[in-house]
CSV table of C-alpha atoms and ligand atoms in Angstrom, one decimal:
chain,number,residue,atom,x,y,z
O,1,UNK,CA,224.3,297.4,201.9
O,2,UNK,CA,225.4,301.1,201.8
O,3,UNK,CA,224.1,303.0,199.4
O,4,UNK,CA,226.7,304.5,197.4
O,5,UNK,CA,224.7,308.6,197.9
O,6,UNK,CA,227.4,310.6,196.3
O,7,UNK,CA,227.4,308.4,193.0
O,8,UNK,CA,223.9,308.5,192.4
O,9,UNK,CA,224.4,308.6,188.4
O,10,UNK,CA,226.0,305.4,188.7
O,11,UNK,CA,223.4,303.8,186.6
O,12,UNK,CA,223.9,306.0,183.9
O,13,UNK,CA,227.7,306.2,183.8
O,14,UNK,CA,228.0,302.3,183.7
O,15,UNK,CA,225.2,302.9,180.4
O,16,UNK,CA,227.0,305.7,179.2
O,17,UNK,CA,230.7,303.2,179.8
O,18,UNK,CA,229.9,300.4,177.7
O,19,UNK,CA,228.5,298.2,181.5
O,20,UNK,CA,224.4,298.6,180.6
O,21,UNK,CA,224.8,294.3,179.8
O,22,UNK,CA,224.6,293.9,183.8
O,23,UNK,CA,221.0,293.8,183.7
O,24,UNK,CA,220.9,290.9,181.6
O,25,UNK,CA,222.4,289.1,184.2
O,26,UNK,CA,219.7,286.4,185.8
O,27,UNK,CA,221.7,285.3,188.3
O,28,UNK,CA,223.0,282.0,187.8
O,29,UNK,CA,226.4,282.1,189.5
O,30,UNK,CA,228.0,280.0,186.7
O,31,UNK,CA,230.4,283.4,187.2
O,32,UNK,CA,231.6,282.4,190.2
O,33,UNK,CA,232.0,278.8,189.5
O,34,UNK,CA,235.1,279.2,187.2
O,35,UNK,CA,236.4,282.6,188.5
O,36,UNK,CA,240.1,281.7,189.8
O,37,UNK,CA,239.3,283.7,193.3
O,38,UNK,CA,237.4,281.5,194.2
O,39,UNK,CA,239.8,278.9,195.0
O,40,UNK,CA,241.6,281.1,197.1
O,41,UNK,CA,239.3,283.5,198.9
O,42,UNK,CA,235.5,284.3,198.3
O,43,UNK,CA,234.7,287.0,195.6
O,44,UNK,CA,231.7,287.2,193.6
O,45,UNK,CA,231.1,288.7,190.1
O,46,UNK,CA,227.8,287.6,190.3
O,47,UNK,CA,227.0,289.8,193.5
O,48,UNK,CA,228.7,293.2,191.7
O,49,UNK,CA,226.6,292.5,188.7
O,50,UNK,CA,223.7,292.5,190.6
O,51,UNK,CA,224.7,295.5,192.6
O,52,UNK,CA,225.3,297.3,189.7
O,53,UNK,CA,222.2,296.8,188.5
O,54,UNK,CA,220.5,298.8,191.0
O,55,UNK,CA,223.5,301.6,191.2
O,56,UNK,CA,224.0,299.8,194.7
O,57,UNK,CA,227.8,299.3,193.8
O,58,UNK,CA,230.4,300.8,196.6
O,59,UNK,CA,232.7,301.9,194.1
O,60,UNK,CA,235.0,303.0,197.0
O,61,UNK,CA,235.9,298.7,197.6
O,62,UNK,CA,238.3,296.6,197.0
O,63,UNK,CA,235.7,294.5,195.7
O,64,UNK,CA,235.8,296.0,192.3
O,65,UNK,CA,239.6,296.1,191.7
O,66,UNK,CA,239.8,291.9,191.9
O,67,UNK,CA,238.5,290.5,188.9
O,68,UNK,CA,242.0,289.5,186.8
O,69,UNK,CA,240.1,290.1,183.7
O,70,UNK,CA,241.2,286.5,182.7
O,71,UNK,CA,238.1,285.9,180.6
O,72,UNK,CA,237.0,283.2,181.9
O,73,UNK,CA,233.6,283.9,182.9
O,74,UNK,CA,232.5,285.7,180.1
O,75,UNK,CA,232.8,282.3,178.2
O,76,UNK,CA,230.6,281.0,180.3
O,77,UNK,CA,227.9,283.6,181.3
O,78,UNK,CA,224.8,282.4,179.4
O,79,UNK,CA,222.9,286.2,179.0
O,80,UNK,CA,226.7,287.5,177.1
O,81,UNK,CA,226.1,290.1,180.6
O,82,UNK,CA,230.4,290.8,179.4
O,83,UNK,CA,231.6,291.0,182.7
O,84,UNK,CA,235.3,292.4,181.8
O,85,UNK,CA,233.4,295.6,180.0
O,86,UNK,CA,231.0,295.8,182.9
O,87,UNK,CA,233.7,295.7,185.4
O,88,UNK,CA,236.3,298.3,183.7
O,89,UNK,CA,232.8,300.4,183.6
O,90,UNK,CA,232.8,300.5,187.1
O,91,UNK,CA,236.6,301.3,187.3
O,92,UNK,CA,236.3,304.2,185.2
O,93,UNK,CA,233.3,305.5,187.8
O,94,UNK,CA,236.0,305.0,190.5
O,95,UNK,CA,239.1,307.0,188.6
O,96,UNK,CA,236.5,309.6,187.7
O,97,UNK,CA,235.8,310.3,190.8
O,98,UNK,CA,239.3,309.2,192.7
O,99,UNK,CA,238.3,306.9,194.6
O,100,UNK,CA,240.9,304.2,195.3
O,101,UNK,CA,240.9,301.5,198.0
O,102,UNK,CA,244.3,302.0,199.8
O,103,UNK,CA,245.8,298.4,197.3
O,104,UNK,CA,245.3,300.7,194.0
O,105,UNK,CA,247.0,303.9,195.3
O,106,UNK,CA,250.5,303.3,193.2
O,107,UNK,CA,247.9,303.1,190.4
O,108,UNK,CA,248.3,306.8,190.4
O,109,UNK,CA,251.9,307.0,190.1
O,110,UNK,CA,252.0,304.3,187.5
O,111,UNK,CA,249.4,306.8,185.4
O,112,UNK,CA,251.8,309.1,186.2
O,113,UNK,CA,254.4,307.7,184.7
O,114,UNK,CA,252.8,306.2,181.5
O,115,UNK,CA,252.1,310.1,180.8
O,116,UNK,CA,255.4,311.4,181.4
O,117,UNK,CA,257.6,308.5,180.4
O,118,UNK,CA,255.4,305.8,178.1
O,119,UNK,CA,256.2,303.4,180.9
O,120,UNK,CA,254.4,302.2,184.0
O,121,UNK,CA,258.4,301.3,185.6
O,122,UNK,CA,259.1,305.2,186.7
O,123,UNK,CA,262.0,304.5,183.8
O,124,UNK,CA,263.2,306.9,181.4
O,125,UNK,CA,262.0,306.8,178.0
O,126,UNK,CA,265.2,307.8,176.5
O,127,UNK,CA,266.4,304.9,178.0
O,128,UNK,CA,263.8,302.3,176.2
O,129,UNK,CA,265.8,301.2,173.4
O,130,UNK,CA,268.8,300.3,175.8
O,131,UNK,CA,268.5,296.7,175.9
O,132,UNK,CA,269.5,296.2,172.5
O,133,UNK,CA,272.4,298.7,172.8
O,134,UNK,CA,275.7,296.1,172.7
O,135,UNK,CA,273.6,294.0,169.8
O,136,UNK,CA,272.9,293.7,166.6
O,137,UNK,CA,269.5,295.1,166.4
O,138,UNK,CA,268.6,298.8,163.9
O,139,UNK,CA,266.2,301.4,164.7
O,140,UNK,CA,263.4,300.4,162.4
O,141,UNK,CA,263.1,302.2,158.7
O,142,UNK,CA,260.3,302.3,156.5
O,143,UNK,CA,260.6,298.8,154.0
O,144,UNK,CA,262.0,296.7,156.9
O,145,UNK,CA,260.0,293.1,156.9
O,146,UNK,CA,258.9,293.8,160.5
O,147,UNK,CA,258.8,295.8,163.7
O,148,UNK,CA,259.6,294.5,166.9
O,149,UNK,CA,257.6,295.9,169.5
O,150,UNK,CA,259.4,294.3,173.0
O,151,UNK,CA,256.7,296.2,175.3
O,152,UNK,CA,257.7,297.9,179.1
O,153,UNK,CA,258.5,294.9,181.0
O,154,UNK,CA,260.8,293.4,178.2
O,155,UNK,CA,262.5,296.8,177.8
O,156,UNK,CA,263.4,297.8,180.9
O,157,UNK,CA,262.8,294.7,183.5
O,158,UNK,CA,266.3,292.8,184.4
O,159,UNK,CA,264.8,289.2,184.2
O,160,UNK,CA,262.0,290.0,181.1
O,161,UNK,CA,265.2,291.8,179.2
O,162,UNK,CA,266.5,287.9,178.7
O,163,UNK,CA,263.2,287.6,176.9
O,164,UNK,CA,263.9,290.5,174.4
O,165,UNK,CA,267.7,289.6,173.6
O,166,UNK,CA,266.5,286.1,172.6
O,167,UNK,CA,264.0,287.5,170.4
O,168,UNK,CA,266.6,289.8,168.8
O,169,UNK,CA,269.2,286.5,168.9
O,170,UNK,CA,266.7,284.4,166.9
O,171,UNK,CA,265.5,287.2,164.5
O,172,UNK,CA,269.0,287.6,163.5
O,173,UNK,CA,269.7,284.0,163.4
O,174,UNK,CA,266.8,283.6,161.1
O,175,UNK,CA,267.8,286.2,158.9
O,176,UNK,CA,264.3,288.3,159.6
O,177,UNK,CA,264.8,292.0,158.5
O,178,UNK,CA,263.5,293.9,161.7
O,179,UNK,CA,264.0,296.9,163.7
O,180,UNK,CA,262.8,298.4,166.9
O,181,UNK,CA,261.3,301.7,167.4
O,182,UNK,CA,263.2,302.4,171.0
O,183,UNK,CA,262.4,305.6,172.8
O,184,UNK,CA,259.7,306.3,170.0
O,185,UNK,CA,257.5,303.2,171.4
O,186,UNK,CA,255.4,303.6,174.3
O,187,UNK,CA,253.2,301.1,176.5
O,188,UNK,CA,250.4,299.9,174.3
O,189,UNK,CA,248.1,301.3,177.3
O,190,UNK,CA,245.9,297.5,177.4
O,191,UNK,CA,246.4,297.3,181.6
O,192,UNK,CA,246.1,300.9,182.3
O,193,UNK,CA,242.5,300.8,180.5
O,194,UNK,CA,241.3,297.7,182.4
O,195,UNK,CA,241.7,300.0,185.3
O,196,UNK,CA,239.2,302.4,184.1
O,197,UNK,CA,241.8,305.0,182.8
O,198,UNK,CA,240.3,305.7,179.3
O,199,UNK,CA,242.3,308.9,179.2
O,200,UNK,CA,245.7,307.5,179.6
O,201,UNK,CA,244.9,304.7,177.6
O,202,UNK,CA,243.9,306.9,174.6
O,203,UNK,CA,247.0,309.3,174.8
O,204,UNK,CA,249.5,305.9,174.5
O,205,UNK,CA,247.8,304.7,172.0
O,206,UNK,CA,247.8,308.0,169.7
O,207,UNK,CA,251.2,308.5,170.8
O,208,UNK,CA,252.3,304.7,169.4
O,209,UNK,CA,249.6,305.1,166.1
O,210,UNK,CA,251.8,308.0,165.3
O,211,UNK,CA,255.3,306.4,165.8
O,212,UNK,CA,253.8,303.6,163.3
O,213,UNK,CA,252.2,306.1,161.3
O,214,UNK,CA,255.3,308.1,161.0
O,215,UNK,CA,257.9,305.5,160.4
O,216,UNK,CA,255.7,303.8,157.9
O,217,UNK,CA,255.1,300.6,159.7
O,218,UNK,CA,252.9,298.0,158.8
O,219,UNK,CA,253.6,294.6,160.5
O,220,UNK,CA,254.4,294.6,163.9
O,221,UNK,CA,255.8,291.2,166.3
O,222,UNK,CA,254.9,291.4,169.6
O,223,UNK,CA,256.5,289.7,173.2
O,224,UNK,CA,253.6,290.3,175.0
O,225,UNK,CA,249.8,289.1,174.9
O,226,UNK,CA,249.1,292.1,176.3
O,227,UNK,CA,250.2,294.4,173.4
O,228,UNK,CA,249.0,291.7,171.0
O,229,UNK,CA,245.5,292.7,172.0
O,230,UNK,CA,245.3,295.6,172.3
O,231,UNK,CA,247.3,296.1,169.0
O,232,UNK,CA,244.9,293.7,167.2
O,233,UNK,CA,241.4,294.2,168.8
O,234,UNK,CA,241.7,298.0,170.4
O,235,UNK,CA,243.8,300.3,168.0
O,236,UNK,CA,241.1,299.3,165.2
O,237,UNK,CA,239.1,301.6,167.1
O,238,UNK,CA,241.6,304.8,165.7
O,239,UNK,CA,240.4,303.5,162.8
O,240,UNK,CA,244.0,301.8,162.0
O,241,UNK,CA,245.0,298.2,161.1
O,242,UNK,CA,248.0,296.9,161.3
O,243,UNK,CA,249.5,293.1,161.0
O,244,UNK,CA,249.8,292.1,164.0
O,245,UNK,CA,251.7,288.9,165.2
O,246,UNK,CA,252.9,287.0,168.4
O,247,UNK,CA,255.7,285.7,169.1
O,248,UNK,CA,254.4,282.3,169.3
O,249,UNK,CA,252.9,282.8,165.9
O,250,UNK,CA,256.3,283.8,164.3
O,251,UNK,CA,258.5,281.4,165.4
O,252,UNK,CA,256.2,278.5,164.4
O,253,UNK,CA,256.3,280.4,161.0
O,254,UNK,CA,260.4,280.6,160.7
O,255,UNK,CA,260.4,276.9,161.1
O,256,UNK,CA,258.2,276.2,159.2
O,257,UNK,CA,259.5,278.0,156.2
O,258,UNK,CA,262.8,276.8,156.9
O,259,UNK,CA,264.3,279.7,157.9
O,260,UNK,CA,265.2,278.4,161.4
O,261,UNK,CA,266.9,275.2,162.2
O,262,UNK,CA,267.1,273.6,165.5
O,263,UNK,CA,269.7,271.8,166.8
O,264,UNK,CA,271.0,269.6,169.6
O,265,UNK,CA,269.0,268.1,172.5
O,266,UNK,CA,266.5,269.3,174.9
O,267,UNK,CA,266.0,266.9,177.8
O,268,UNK,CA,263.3,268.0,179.9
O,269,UNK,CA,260.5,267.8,180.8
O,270,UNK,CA,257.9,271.1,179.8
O,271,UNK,CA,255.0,272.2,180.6
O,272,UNK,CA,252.6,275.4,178.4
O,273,UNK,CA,250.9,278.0,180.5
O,274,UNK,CA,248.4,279.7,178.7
O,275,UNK,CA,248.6,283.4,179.5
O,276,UNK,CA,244.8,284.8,179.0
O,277,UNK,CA,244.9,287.4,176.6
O,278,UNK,CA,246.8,284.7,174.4
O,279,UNK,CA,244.6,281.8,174.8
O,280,UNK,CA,241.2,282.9,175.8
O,281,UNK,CA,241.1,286.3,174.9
O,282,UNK,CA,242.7,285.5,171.0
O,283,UNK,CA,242.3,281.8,170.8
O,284,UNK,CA,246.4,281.4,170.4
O,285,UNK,CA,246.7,277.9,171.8
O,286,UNK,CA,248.1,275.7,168.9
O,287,UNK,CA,251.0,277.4,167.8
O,288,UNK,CA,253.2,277.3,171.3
O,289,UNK,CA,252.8,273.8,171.6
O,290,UNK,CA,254.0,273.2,168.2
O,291,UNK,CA,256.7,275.0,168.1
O,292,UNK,CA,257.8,273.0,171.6
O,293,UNK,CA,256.9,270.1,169.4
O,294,UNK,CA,259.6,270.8,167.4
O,295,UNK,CA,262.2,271.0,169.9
O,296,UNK,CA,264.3,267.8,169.8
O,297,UNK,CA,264.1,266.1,172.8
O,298,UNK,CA,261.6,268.0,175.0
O,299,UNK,CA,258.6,266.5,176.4
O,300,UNK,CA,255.6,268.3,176.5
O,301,UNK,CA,253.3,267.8,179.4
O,302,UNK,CA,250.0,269.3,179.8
O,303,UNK,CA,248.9,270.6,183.3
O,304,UNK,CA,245.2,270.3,184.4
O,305,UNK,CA,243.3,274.2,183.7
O,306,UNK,CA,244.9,274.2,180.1
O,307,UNK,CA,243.9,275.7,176.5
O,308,UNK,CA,240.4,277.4,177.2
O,309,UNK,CA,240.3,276.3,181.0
O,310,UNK,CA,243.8,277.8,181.7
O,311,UNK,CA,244.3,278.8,185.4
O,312,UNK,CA,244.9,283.3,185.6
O,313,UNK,CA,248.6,283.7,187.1
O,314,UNK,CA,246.4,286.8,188.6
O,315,UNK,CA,248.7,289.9,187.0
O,316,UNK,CA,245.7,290.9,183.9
O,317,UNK,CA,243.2,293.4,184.7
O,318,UNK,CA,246.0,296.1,186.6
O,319,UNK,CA,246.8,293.2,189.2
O,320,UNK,CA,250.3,293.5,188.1
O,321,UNK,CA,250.5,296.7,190.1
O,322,UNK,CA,248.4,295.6,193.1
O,323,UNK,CA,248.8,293.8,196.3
O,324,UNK,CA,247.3,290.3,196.2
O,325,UNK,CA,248.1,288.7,199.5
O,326,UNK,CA,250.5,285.9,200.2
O,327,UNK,CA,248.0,282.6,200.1
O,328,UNK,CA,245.4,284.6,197.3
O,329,UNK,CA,247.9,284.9,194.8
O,330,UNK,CA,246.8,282.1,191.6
O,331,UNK,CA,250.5,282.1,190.2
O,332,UNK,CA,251.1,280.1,193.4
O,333,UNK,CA,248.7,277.7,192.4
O,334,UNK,CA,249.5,277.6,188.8
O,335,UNK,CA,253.5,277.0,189.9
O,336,UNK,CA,252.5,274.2,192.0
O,337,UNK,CA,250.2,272.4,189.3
O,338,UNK,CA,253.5,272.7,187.0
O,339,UNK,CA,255.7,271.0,189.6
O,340,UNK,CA,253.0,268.2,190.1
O,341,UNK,CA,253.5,267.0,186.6
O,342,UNK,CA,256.7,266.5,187.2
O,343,UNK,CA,257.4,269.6,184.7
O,344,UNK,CA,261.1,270.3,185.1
O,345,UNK,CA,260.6,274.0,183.0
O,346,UNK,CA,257.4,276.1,183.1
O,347,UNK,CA,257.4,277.8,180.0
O,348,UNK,CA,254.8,280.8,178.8
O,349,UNK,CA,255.3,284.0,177.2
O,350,UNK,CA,253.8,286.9,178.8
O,351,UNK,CA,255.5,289.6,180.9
O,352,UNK,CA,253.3,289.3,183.6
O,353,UNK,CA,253.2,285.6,184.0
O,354,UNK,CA,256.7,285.5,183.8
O,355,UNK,CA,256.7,288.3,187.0
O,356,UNK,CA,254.3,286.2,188.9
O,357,UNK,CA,255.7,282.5,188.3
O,358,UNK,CA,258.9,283.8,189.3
O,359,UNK,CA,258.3,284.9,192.4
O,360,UNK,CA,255.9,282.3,193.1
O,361,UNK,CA,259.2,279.6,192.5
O,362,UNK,CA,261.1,281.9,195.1
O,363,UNK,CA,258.4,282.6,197.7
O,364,UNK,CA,257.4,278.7,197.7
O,365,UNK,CA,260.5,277.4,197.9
O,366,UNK,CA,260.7,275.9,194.8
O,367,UNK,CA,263.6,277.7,192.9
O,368,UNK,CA,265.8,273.9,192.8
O,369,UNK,CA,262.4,272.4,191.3
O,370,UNK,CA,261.2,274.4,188.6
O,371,UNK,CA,262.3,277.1,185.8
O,372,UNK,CA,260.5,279.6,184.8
O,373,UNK,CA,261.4,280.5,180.8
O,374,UNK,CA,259.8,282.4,177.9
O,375,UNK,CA,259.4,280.4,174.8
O,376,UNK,CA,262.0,282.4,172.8
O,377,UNK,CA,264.7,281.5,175.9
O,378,UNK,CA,264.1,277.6,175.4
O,379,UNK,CA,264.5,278.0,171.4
O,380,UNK,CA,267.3,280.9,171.8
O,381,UNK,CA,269.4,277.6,173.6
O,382,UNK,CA,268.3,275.4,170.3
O,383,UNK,CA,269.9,277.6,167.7
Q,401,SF4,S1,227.2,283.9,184.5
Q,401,SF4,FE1,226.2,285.7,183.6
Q,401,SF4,S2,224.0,285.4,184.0
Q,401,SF4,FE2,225.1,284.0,185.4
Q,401,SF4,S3,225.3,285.2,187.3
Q,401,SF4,FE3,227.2,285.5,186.1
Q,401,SF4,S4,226.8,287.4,185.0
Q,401,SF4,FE4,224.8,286.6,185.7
Q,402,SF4,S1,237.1,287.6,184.2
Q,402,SF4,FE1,238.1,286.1,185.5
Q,402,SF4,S2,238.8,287.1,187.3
Q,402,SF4,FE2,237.3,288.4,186.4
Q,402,SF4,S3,235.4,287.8,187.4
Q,402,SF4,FE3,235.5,286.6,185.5
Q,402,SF4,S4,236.5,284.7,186.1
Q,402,SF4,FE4,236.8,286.2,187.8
């Protein structure tokens, strides 16, 4: 193994970056039992931890840009060695000192572009608020019951913008008092920080504390698992709390007050992807299959790999902007699993499963098969 001689206080900078709980590690491998790469291609979170623990870590491989960030060995490790902290520790070694392997280069131009524009899409942040522009939807004011924080992808993506004008159709419908913040809101910074860019992470998220700050908001609805997070578990750390809430959460809180009705039929047959940082990361796995409960008509099947055990669609972690070969990719998996239940609709609600699944349908050939929809799409037909 090649000593990594430049990077000699790689010991210390994993200490000083949160990674010291690699020397826990006793080498068990339960790691690598669950960790989704391994059904497509070898990887081993075991072997980095151990490298790491002797500063023997090539920090210039693509070995440490894999893991998804999915969460699912840390549930399992028995000596808590945090794997996701110890991993972004070695990330930030790597953006300290530039190294990229060739499949994180646009990594640098999405930075890029989160500093100049609040967006990781090279889109204009004047043009955030856009999606809403031909519907009923106000910038948000201070007394409003709620902000509605749609995140990049749902602001500025073609297919995910389907996502955001259903949330807006069923707030309205429901009568919720809510308003957006448009170009004020910026990414919430969670997938830029998994790839070790502390920096970029902390100017997005002063630049959104001060747009809630500012425009006196205090509950906040989020699209994305993602934002929910980071919103919930990370901002705390600026000292700031705010009421944060999911989708998933809401909806299953307007029917039950009453304050949505659903209506007509809904045929087919469903299955519920978890998306991590919903189910494992934040233990949200109730509420989405109780508000599909509540749809008349629709059956709700479960796929093998669900709840806890949910299978990564491989996009957490920075994936989203990397390369992951054709044949490695574990949204191809996830797709197929949905179409062997005989699911006619996968349904989830996260941007970047919603990225992956699609183009998993499309590249496998199964675009006649199965449909890919957010929650709020199925229930925005039901109202
Ligand atoms: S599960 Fe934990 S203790 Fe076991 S090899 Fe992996 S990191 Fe080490
Ligand atoms: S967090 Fe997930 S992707 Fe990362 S090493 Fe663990 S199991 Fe693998």
């Amino acid at each position: 193994m090649e000593t990594v001689a430049p990077y000699k206080d790689i010991i210390e900078v994993i200490k000083a970056s949160g990674g010291d709980a690699f020397k826990r590690c006793f080498q068990c491998g339960l790691c690598d039992v669950v960790c989704p790469w391994n059904r497509v291609r070898n990887f081993s979170m075991r072997k980095l931890v151990r490298e790491a623990t002797f500063g023997l870590t090539d920090i210039e491989s693509e070995e440490i840009w894999r893991c998804t960030t999915c969460g699912r060995c840390p549930q399992q490790c028995p000596r808590d060695v945090r794997q996701i902290d110890s991993g972004v520790a070695l990330r930030r070694i790597a953006t300290e000192y530039g190294v990229f392997p060739q499949s994180v280069k646009p990594i640098r131009t999405i930075s890029g572009s989160l500093v100049g524009e609040g967006n990781p899409l090279s889109e204009d942040r004047a043009k955030r608020g856009d999606w809403a522009k031909d519907l009923p939807v106000n910038t948000f004011t201070e007394g409003m019951e709620i902000l509605y924080f749609p995140g990049c992808y749902l602001s500025y993506d073609p297919r995910l913008k389907k996502v955001s004008r259903a949330t807006a159709a069923i707030l309205n419908k429901a009568g919720v008092d809510f308003g957006i913040l448009g170009s004020q809101e910026s990414c919430c910074g969670e997938s830029i920080r998994k790839t070790g860019d502390e920096d970029v992470f902390k100017r997005l998220a002063k630049e959104n504390i001060k747009a809630f700050v500012d425009n006196g908001v205090k509950k906040i609805l989020v699209s994305s698992p993602h934002c929910y997070h980071t919103f919930k578990n990370e901002y705390p750390e600026f000292m700031v709390h705010f009421e944060v809430v999911h989708i998933t959460q809401y909806l299953l809180e307007l029917l039950r007050e009453g304050r949505l009705e659903l209506k007509g039929e809904y045929p087919r047959a469903v299955t519920w992807h978890d998306p991590c940082y919903l189910g494992r990361h934040n233990g949200i796995y109730d509420e989405p299959r109780e508000v599909l409960r509540q749809v008349p008509g629709l059956e709700l099947r479960e796929m093998p790999d669900s709840r806890s055990d949910s299978l990564c669609c491989g996009g957490g972690g920075g994936r989203i902007w990397m390369e992951t070969l054709k044949g490695e990719r574990f949204c191809d998996l996830r797709v197929d699993q949905a179409a062997q239940m005989g699911a006619e609709v996968l349904a989830t609600a996260c941007p970047y499963c919603i990225t992956n699944f699609e183009d998993s349908r499309l590249t496998m050939g199964f675009a006649e098969k199965i449909e890919v929809k957010d929650i709020t799409e199925i229930i925005q037909e039901m109202i």
